[in-house]
C-alpha cells in the first residue's frame, strides 16, 4: 500500500480518518508527526531550476508567501474534509473573506449578504469593499423572497453564515445557491461554526466555503488563521490574491491547525453533546426567557438544520430576566467560564453581545437584529457539562 497522501484518492474514507491521515507526504527523514517547515524561502538546485520554478514550468517551493509544505499539508487535509478540490490557507478568517472579495469582485458589481454574519464582515463590506464601487445589499438570512428580490443583473456574490451567531438562525443553503446560480453569481458560505465535520456546504451548492481556523479548527484558542475552499478554477484566483497580498498562513500556525484537525471529529461531537444538554437545561430554568439553539426541537428551523448539519454545534445563546443587569450578574457570577468573545475553544466562553461584539450598533439596530440586553452567548467547551451548568446556575438562580 502506498503511504503517500495519494492513497486517499483511491477510496472513500470517513471524515475521522481523513482528518488524521490526509495531506502529509512523509519526507526522507521518516517523521511520523507532520514537520514544521519554518523557513521563509527554499533553495534551488541550480539557476536553471530556479528559472523553471519561478516561471511555473515545474512545481516547487521558492518562497513561503507562495507555497510552504506545512501550510500545503493543512490545505490538502481541509479540502478533503470539505469534499472540495482545493483549499488556500490565510493568516486569519477575515483575510480569507478579504481575499475572496479581492479575487471575485470588481467595480460595478453587487453583493447580497446575510445581515446575520460576523460583525467584521459587515464592516469589511460597508467601510472598505464599498469604497471600490461595489454595492452591497444586506438581507434576512431566512427570508428566501428577500434573497430573490435583492438579486440584480450585476450581482456577483451571495454570502451567508449558517447557523448564525449569536441567534442561531439557519439559512437554506440549496435555496440560496439556486438563486445565485440562476443569476450566474457565486454562492459563498462561512462554515466557521460547523466545520466540515458537521456541515459540508459544497454538497448544498456552495461554490466557496470560508473558515476562521481560529475557532473550532484550532480548538484550543492559540492561533489566528483561515481558509478559502472550493474548485481548482476558483481557488486559482484566490491563490493569486494571497501570494500577491501576502496574507498567507504562517507554517507554525498551519501545524497547530493540522493538530487541531486531528481531533476535530471527536471534539465537534463532544461540543454538540454538551451544548445540547446546556440548551435543554436552560430551557426549563424559570429565569431564562428564551434559548437560541437549533438542536432544540421547538427551534423554528430545527428540521432544516437537521437536514443540512450532522450536529447543531457548540454555541448556545439565551435571554435572561432583568435585561443587562441580569445578564451581567450571570456572567459575573461564573467562576471558570472565560469572559471573552472568542469561541470554539475546549474552554467554555461567555459573552454579552449587546455590549461587546454588537456594542457599536445603535439601540434601534440592536432591537431590529434581536440583540436583547438580556442576551448571553456561551461557546460551550469540553469541561464536564454538570460543572458548566453549575457555573451558570449560580447567577441564574438569583435573578
Ligand atoms: C471569528 C470569525 C470570523 C473571522 O475570523 P478571524 O480568524 O477572527 O479573522 C469570520 N466568521 C466567523 C463566523 C467568525 O466567527
Coordinates of C-alpha atoms in Angstrom, one line a residue, residues 32-392:
X32 CA 5.7 10.4 12.0
X33 CA 4.2 13.8 13.0
X34 CA 3.9 16.4 10.3
X35 CA 7.1 18.6 10.3
X36 CA 7.0 22.4 10.6
X37 CA 8.9 23.9 7.7
X38 CA 9.7 27.1 9.5
X39 CA 11.6 28.7 6.6
X40 CA 10.8 31.8 4.6
X41 CA 12.5 30.6 1.4
X42 CA 13.6 27.5 -0.3
X43 CA 16.9 26.7 -2.1
X44 CA 17.1 25.7 -5.7
X45 CA 19.4 23.1 -7.3
X46 CA 20.7 25.5 -10.0
X47 CA 20.0 28.7 -11.8
X48 CA 18.0 26.7 -14.4
X49 CA 16.0 25.0 -11.6
X50 CA 15.2 28.5 -10.1
X51 CA 14.1 29.7 -13.5
X52 CA 11.8 26.7 -14.0
X53 CA 10.2 27.1 -10.6
X54 CA 9.8 30.8 -10.8
X55 CA 8.2 30.6 -14.2
X56 CA 5.9 27.8 -13.1
X57 CA 7.3 25.3 -15.6
X58 CA 7.9 22.9 -12.7
X59 CA 6.2 22.8 -9.3
X60 CA 8.4 23.5 -6.4
X61 CA 8.7 25.7 -3.3
X62 CA 10.5 29.1 -3.7
X63 CA 9.2 31.4 -1.0
X64 CA 6.7 30.8 1.8
X65 CA 4.4 33.6 0.7
X66 CA 3.7 31.5 -2.3
X67 CA 3.9 27.9 -1.0
X68 CA 5.0 26.2 2.2
X69 CA 4.9 22.4 2.7
X70 CA 3.3 22.6 6.2
X71 CA 0.7 25.1 5.0
X72 CA 0.1 22.9 2.0
X73 CA -0.5 19.8 4.2
X74 CA -3.1 21.8 6.1
X75 CA -4.7 22.9 2.8
X76 CA -4.9 19.4 1.4
X77 CA -6.4 18.0 4.5
X78 CA -9.0 20.7 4.9
X79 CA -10.0 20.4 1.2
X80 CA -10.5 16.7 1.6
X81 CA -12.7 17.2 4.6
X82 CA -14.9 19.6 2.7
X83 CA -15.1 17.3 -0.3
X84 CA -13.5 20.1 -2.3
X85 CA -10.8 20.2 -4.9
X86 CA -8.6 22.8 -3.2
X87 CA -8.1 25.0 -0.1
X88 CA -6.0 28.1 0.3
X89 CA -4.9 28.9 3.9
X90 CA -4.8 32.5 5.1
X91 CA -3.5 34.5 8.0
X92 CA -7.0 34.8 9.6
X93 CA -10.6 34.3 8.9
X94 CA -11.0 37.9 7.9
X95 CA -8.0 37.5 5.5
X96 CA -9.9 34.7 3.8
X97 CA -13.0 36.8 3.3
X98 CA -11.0 39.7 2.1
X99 CA -9.2 37.5 -0.4
X100 CA -12.5 36.2 -1.7
X101 CA -13.6 39.8 -2.3
X102 CA -10.4 40.8 -4.0
X103 CA -10.5 37.7 -6.2
X104 CA -14.1 37.9 -7.4
X105 CA -15.4 41.4 -7.1
X106 CA -14.7 44.5 -9.3
X107 CA -16.1 48.0 -9.6
X108 CA -19.8 47.9 -10.7
X109 CA -20.5 44.5 -9.1
X110 CA -23.2 43.9 -6.5
X111 CA -23.2 41.6 -3.4
X112 CA -26.1 40.2 -1.4
X113 CA -25.0 39.4 2.1
X114 CA -26.9 38.0 5.1
X115 CA -27.4 40.5 7.8
X116 CA -26.5 37.8 10.3
X117 CA -22.8 37.5 9.5
X118 CA -19.8 38.0 11.7
X119 CA -19.5 41.8 12.6
X120 CA -16.2 42.5 11.0
X121 CA -17.6 41.1 7.7
X122 CA -20.3 43.8 7.7
X123 CA -17.6 46.4 8.4
X124 CA -15.4 44.9 5.6
X125 CA -18.3 45.4 3.1
X126 CA -19.6 48.7 4.3
X127 CA -16.4 50.5 5.0
X128 CA -13.9 49.0 2.6
X129 CA -15.4 46.9 -0.2
X130 CA -17.9 49.7 -1.0
X131 CA -15.0 52.1 -1.5
X132 CA -14.2 50.3 -4.7
X133 CA -17.7 50.9 -6.2
X134 CA -19.1 47.5 -5.2
X135 CA -22.7 47.7 -3.9
X136 CA -23.8 45.5 -1.0
X137 CA -27.4 44.7 0.0
X138 CA -28.0 43.1 3.4
X139 CA -31.0 40.7 3.7
X140 CA -32.5 38.5 6.4
X141 CA -30.8 35.1 6.3
X142 CA -34.1 33.1 6.5
X143 CA -36.2 35.2 4.1
X144 CA -35.9 33.5 0.7
X145 CA -38.1 36.0 -1.0
X146 CA -35.8 38.8 0.2
X147 CA -32.8 37.0 -1.4
X148 CA -34.7 36.6 -4.7
X149 CA -35.7 40.3 -4.7
X150 CA -32.2 41.5 -3.8
X151 CA -30.5 39.9 -6.8
X152 CA -29.8 42.2 -9.8
X153 CA -28.2 41.6 -13.2
X154 CA -24.8 42.7 -11.8
X155 CA -25.0 40.5 -8.6
X156 CA -21.7 38.6 -8.4
X157 CA -21.7 37.1 -4.9
X158 CA -24.2 35.8 -2.3
X159 CA -22.8 35.3 1.1
X160 CA -24.1 33.7 4.3
X161 CA -23.1 32.2 7.6
X162 CA -25.2 29.3 8.9
X163 CA -26.0 28.7 11.7
X164 CA -25.7 32.4 12.5
X165 CA -24.1 34.0 15.6
X166 CA -25.4 34.7 18.2
X167 CA -29.0 33.9 17.4
X168 CA -28.7 30.5 15.6
X169 CA -30.6 31.5 12.5
X170 CA -30.4 28.8 9.8
X171 CA -30.0 29.5 6.1
X172 CA -31.4 27.2 3.4
X173 CA -28.2 26.7 1.5
X174 CA -29.6 24.9 -1.5
X175 CA -32.3 27.5 -2.0
X176 CA -29.8 30.4 -1.8
X177 CA -27.4 28.6 -4.1
X178 CA -30.1 28.2 -6.7
X179 CA -30.9 31.9 -6.6
X180 CA -27.1 32.7 -7.0
X181 CA -26.6 30.3 -9.9
X182 CA -29.7 31.4 -11.8
X183 CA -28.0 34.8 -11.9
X184 CA -24.5 33.4 -12.7
X185 CA -23.3 34.6 -9.3
X186 CA -21.1 32.8 -6.8
X187 CA -22.5 31.4 -3.5
X188 CA -20.2 31.5 -0.5
X189 CA -20.8 30.1 3.0
X190 CA -18.9 30.9 6.2
X191 CA -18.7 27.5 7.8
X192 CA -16.8 28.5 10.9
X193 CA -19.4 27.3 13.4
X194 CA -20.0 23.8 12.0
X195 CA -16.6 23.0 10.4
X196 CA -16.7 20.3 7.7
X197 CA -17.3 17.7 10.4
X198 CA -20.9 18.9 10.9
X199 CA -21.7 20.6 7.6
X200 CA -20.3 20.4 4.0
X201 CA -21.7 23.4 2.2
X202 CA -20.4 22.3 -1.2
X203 CA -23.0 19.5 -1.1
X204 CA -25.7 22.1 -0.9
X205 CA -24.4 24.2 -3.8
X206 CA -21.8 26.4 -2.3
X207 CA -19.0 27.5 -4.7
X208 CA -16.8 28.8 -1.9
X209 CA -16.5 27.8 1.8
X210 CA -14.8 30.2 4.2
X211 CA -13.2 29.4 7.5
X212 CA -11.8 31.2 10.5
X213 CA -9.5 28.4 11.7
X214 CA -9.0 30.5 14.8
X215 CA -12.2 28.9 16.2
X216 CA -13.0 25.2 16.2
X217 CA -10.2 24.1 13.8
X218 CA -7.6 25.2 16.3
X219 CA -10.0 24.3 19.1
X220 CA -7.7 25.4 21.9
X221 CA -7.6 29.2 21.4
X222 CA -3.9 29.5 20.3
X223 CA -3.6 30.9 16.8
X224 CA -5.3 33.0 14.1
X225 CA -5.9 31.5 10.7
X226 CA -8.4 31.0 8.0
X227 CA -9.1 29.3 4.7
X228 CA -11.0 29.6 1.4
X229 CA -12.2 26.2 0.0
X230 CA -13.6 25.4 -3.5
X231 CA -12.8 24.3 -7.0
X232 CA -9.4 24.5 -8.6
X233 CA -10.6 27.1 -11.0
X234 CA -12.0 29.5 -8.4
X235 CA -9.1 28.9 -6.0
X236 CA -6.5 29.7 -8.6
X237 CA -7.9 33.3 -8.4
X238 CA -7.7 33.3 -4.6
X239 CA -4.2 31.9 -4.8
X240 CA -3.2 34.8 -7.0
X241 CA -4.5 37.3 -4.4
X242 CA -2.9 35.6 -1.4
X243 CA 0.5 35.2 -2.9
X244 CA 0.5 38.9 -4.0
X245 CA -1.1 40.5 -0.9
X246 CA 0.8 38.3 1.5
X247 CA -2.0 37.4 3.9
X248 CA -0.8 33.8 3.8
X249 CA -0.8 31.4 6.8
X250 CA 2.4 31.0 8.8
X251 CA 3.8 27.5 8.8
X252 CA 3.8 27.4 12.6
X253 CA 0.1 28.2 12.7
X254 CA -0.6 25.6 9.9
X255 CA 1.0 23.0 12.1
X256 CA -1.2 24.0 15.1
X257 CA -4.3 23.7 12.8
X258 CA -3.2 20.3 11.5
X259 CA -3.0 19.1 15.1
X260 CA -6.4 20.7 15.6
X261 CA -7.9 18.9 12.6
X262 CA -6.7 15.5 14.0
X263 CA -9.1 15.9 17.0
X264 CA -11.8 17.9 15.2
X265 CA -14.2 15.0 14.6
X266 CA -14.2 13.9 18.2
X267 CA -14.3 17.5 19.6
X268 CA -17.2 18.6 17.5
X269 CA -19.3 15.7 18.6
X270 CA -18.4 16.5 22.3
X271 CA -19.2 20.2 21.8
X272 CA -22.6 19.3 20.3
X273 CA -23.4 16.9 23.2
X274 CA -22.5 19.5 25.9
X275 CA -24.3 22.3 24.1
X276 CA -27.5 20.2 23.7
X277 CA -27.5 19.4 27.4
X278 CA -27.0 23.0 28.3
X279 CA -29.7 24.3 26.0
X280 CA -32.2 21.8 27.4
X281 CA -31.3 22.7 30.9
X282 CA -31.6 26.5 30.2
X283 CA -34.9 26.0 28.6
X284 CA -36.5 24.7 31.8
X285 CA -35.0 27.4 34.0
X286 CA -37.5 29.9 35.3
X287 CA -35.2 32.9 34.9
X288 CA -34.4 32.2 31.2
X289 CA -36.8 33.8 28.8
X290 CA -35.6 32.3 25.5
X291 CA -32.9 29.9 24.3
X292 CA -31.4 30.1 20.8
X293 CA -30.1 26.6 19.8
X294 CA -31.1 24.8 16.6
X295 CA -30.8 21.4 18.4
X296 CA -34.0 22.2 20.4
X297 CA -37.0 20.6 18.7
X298 CA -39.0 23.8 19.1
X299 CA -36.4 25.9 17.2
X300 CA -38.2 27.2 14.1
X301 CA -35.5 25.9 11.8
X302 CA -34.8 22.6 13.6
X303 CA -35.8 20.4 10.7
X304 CA -33.7 22.4 8.2
X305 CA -30.7 22.4 10.5
X306 CA -31.1 18.7 10.9
X307 CA -31.2 18.1 7.2
X308 CA -28.0 20.2 6.4
X309 CA -26.0 19.5 9.6
X310 CA -24.7 16.4 11.3
X311 CA -24.9 18.2 14.6
X312 CA -26.1 21.5 16.0
X313 CA -22.8 23.0 17.1
X314 CA -21.4 24.3 20.3
X315 CA -22.8 27.8 20.6
X316 CA -25.9 28.4 22.8
X317 CA -27.4 31.9 23.3
X318 CA -30.1 32.7 25.7
X319 CA -32.0 35.7 27.1
X320 CA -32.3 36.1 30.9
X321 CA -34.6 38.1 33.1
X322 CA -33.8 41.7 34.0
X323 CA -32.1 42.8 30.8
X324 CA -28.5 43.9 31.0
X325 CA -28.4 43.8 34.8
X326 CA -29.5 40.2 34.8
X327 CA -27.1 39.2 32.0
X328 CA -24.1 40.9 33.7
X329 CA -25.0 39.2 37.0
X330 CA -25.0 35.8 35.4
X331 CA -21.7 36.5 33.7
X332 CA -20.0 37.9 36.8
X333 CA -21.2 35.1 38.9
X334 CA -19.3 32.4 36.9
X335 CA -16.1 31.1 38.4
X336 CA -14.4 29.3 35.5
X337 CA -16.2 30.2 32.2
X338 CA -13.9 32.7 30.4
X339 CA -15.4 36.2 29.8
X340 CA -14.1 36.5 26.3
X341 CA -15.6 36.8 22.9
X342 CA -13.6 34.0 21.3
X343 CA -15.4 30.7 20.6
X344 CA -14.8 27.2 19.5
X345 CA -12.3 26.5 22.3
X346 CA -12.3 23.5 24.6
X347 CA -12.6 26.1 27.4
X348 CA -16.2 27.4 27.7
X349 CA -16.5 31.2 27.0
X350 CA -19.3 33.6 27.9
X351 CA -20.1 37.0 26.4
X352 CA -22.7 39.7 26.5
X353 CA -23.2 40.6 22.8
X354 CA -25.1 43.8 23.3
X355 CA -22.1 45.5 25.0
X356 CA -19.2 43.7 23.2
X357 CA -19.5 42.2 19.7
X358 CA -22.6 44.3 18.9
X359 CA -21.8 47.2 21.2
X360 CA -21.3 49.7 18.4
X361 CA -24.8 49.2 17.0
X362 CA -27.5 51.8 17.8
X363 CA -30.3 50.7 20.2
X364 CA -32.7 50.5 17.2
X365 CA -30.3 48.4 15.2
X366 CA -29.8 46.0 18.1
X367 CA -33.5 45.7 18.6
X368 CA -34.1 45.0 14.9
X369 CA -31.3 42.4 14.9
X370 CA -32.7 40.7 18.0
X371 CA -29.7 41.5 20.2
X372 CA -31.5 41.9 23.5
X373 CA -29.9 43.4 26.6
X374 CA -30.5 40.2 28.4
X375 CA -28.8 38.1 25.8
X376 CA -25.8 35.9 26.8
X377 CA -23.8 33.8 24.4
X378 CA -21.9 30.7 25.6
X379 CA -19.5 28.8 23.5
X380 CA -19.9 25.5 25.2
X381 CA -16.5 23.9 25.8
X382 CA -15.5 20.4 26.8
X383 CA -15.4 20.8 30.6
X384 CA -17.8 18.4 32.4
X385 CA -21.3 19.6 31.5
X386 CA -22.5 19.4 35.1
X387 CA -19.8 21.9 36.1
X388 CA -20.6 24.2 33.2
X389 CA -24.3 24.2 34.2
X390 CA -23.4 24.8 37.8
X391 CA -21.3 27.8 36.9
X392 CA -24.3 29.4 35.1

